[in-house]
Amino acid sequence: MMQGRTVNTITSDPIEMQVAEAATKYHHDQQGWAPKTLRAHIVSDMVIIYSSGIYTPTEESLSDTEEGRKLIKSARRELRSITRKDIESRLASILGCEVLRSFWDLDIRSGEQVEVYMLSRSADFPSSSVTVV
């Protein structure tokens, strides 16, 4: 994992591990920084990814002001709109089914974000989770 992040598996499911690792790598590729914690959950026809500790050192400094927080959210929203097809295709490859749509939101004050990916079919593996710490 990047920047000292390690994978702490609370599931034995290798698919969810791959999803968590792919999401961590995607964030690192896009921002040059991986979340400190990332949890991936597969529930029926959805993948839910929760991340915290997402700010780069520069964003951490900017998050102290209202103007800085607006700038962070705007920049991340724009980057997400440009690059979302990349993470969707990475997840589709791992899961063996199409990602129909995805949603994303960021709590700018806490530095946490949630991503939801809607799949073309229900996953054939049990619902559980994995945490990247």
XYZ file of C-alpha atoms in Angstrom:
133
model
C 0.000 0.000 0.000
C 0.998 3.632 -0.436
C 2.416 5.983 2.209
C 2.532 3.382 4.945
C -1.072 2.276 4.503
C -1.616 -1.377 5.217
C -4.484 -3.676 4.468
C -6.271 -4.913 7.568
C -8.616 -7.625 6.384
C -11.726 -8.193 8.396
C -12.998 -10.504 5.694
C -11.509 -13.463 3.915
C -13.172 -12.443 0.658
C -10.467 -11.803 -1.952
C -12.858 -9.822 -4.199
C -13.473 -7.195 -1.537
C -9.748 -7.024 -0.880
C -9.169 -6.358 -4.576
C -11.883 -3.675 -4.590
C -10.299 -1.916 -1.595
C -6.836 -2.104 -3.138
C -8.086 -0.823 -6.522
C -9.882 2.101 -4.877
C -6.804 2.964 -2.816
C -4.607 2.861 -5.922
C -7.113 4.979 -7.874
C -7.059 7.681 -5.189
C -3.275 7.594 -5.076
C -3.055 7.833 -8.877
C -5.489 10.770 -9.000
C -4.324 12.782 -6.011
C -0.863 11.486 -5.316
C -2.237 10.526 -1.919
C -4.151 7.489 -0.679
C -6.747 7.630 2.104
C -5.496 6.665 5.550
C -8.511 4.377 5.949
C -10.635 2.855 3.218
C -13.458 0.365 3.764
C -15.145 -1.444 0.869
C -18.501 -3.174 1.272
C -20.254 -5.240 -1.379
C -23.987 -5.437 -0.774
C -26.152 -7.108 -3.403
C -25.769 -4.948 -6.536
C -23.803 -2.131 -4.859
C -20.243 -1.419 -3.860
C -19.941 1.120 -1.055
C -16.552 2.630 -0.311
C -15.894 4.808 2.741
C -12.612 6.707 3.048
C -11.146 8.934 5.733
C -7.867 10.763 6.013
C -8.212 11.709 2.368
C -6.539 15.121 2.345
C -3.124 15.724 0.856
C -0.857 17.864 3.056
C -1.762 20.920 0.939
C -5.488 20.222 1.249
C -5.081 19.747 4.992
C -3.752 23.304 5.207
C -6.508 24.641 2.951
C -9.223 22.921 5.015
C -8.719 25.444 7.839
C -10.686 28.143 6.015
C -14.141 28.240 4.418
C -12.667 29.414 1.117
C -10.102 26.610 1.223
C -12.785 23.976 1.894
C -14.823 25.248 -1.077
C -11.726 25.047 -3.257
C -11.003 21.461 -2.153
C -14.571 20.301 -2.804
C -14.727 22.040 -6.179
C -11.384 20.616 -7.312
C -12.226 17.091 -6.153
C -15.686 17.238 -7.731
C -14.163 18.289 -11.060
C -11.444 15.634 -10.891
C -14.048 12.972 -10.058
C -16.198 13.949 -13.047
C -13.180 13.652 -15.334
C -11.795 10.370 -13.947
C -14.805 8.395 -12.674
C -14.837 6.106 -15.723
C -11.360 4.925 -14.696
C -12.413 3.640 -11.252
C -15.665 2.272 -12.679
C -13.746 0.206 -15.241
C -11.254 -0.987 -12.593
C -14.116 -2.198 -10.395
C -16.006 -3.752 -13.327
C -12.910 -5.738 -14.210
C -12.565 -7.058 -10.661
C -16.273 -7.776 -10.166
C -16.931 -9.253 -13.600
C -19.957 -7.062 -14.237
C -20.710 -3.579 -15.516
C -20.842 -0.550 -13.231
C -24.027 1.220 -14.316
C -23.498 4.456 -12.375
C -21.630 5.848 -9.450
C -22.181 8.496 -6.822
C -19.703 10.363 -4.662
C -19.802 12.830 -1.810
C -17.282 14.423 0.487
C -17.692 15.760 4.009
C -15.320 18.658 3.634
C -14.975 19.389 7.356
C -14.049 15.850 8.419
C -12.079 14.801 5.333
C -14.274 11.750 4.752
C -15.879 10.586 1.544
C -18.333 7.959 0.365
C -18.550 6.364 -3.059
C -21.415 4.153 -4.245
C -21.209 2.028 -7.380
C -24.372 0.467 -8.822
C -23.697 -2.845 -10.565
C -25.524 -4.449 -13.490
C -26.248 -7.522 -11.393
C -26.168 -8.700 -7.826
C -22.763 -9.817 -6.659
C -22.326 -13.583 -6.267
C -20.303 -13.295 -3.089
C -21.353 -12.799 0.525
C -21.847 -9.311 1.924
C -18.894 -8.338 4.099
C -16.235 -5.654 4.284
C -12.530 -4.968 4.178
C -10.630 -2.090 5.717
C -7.438 -0.492 4.475
C -5.825 1.267 7.422
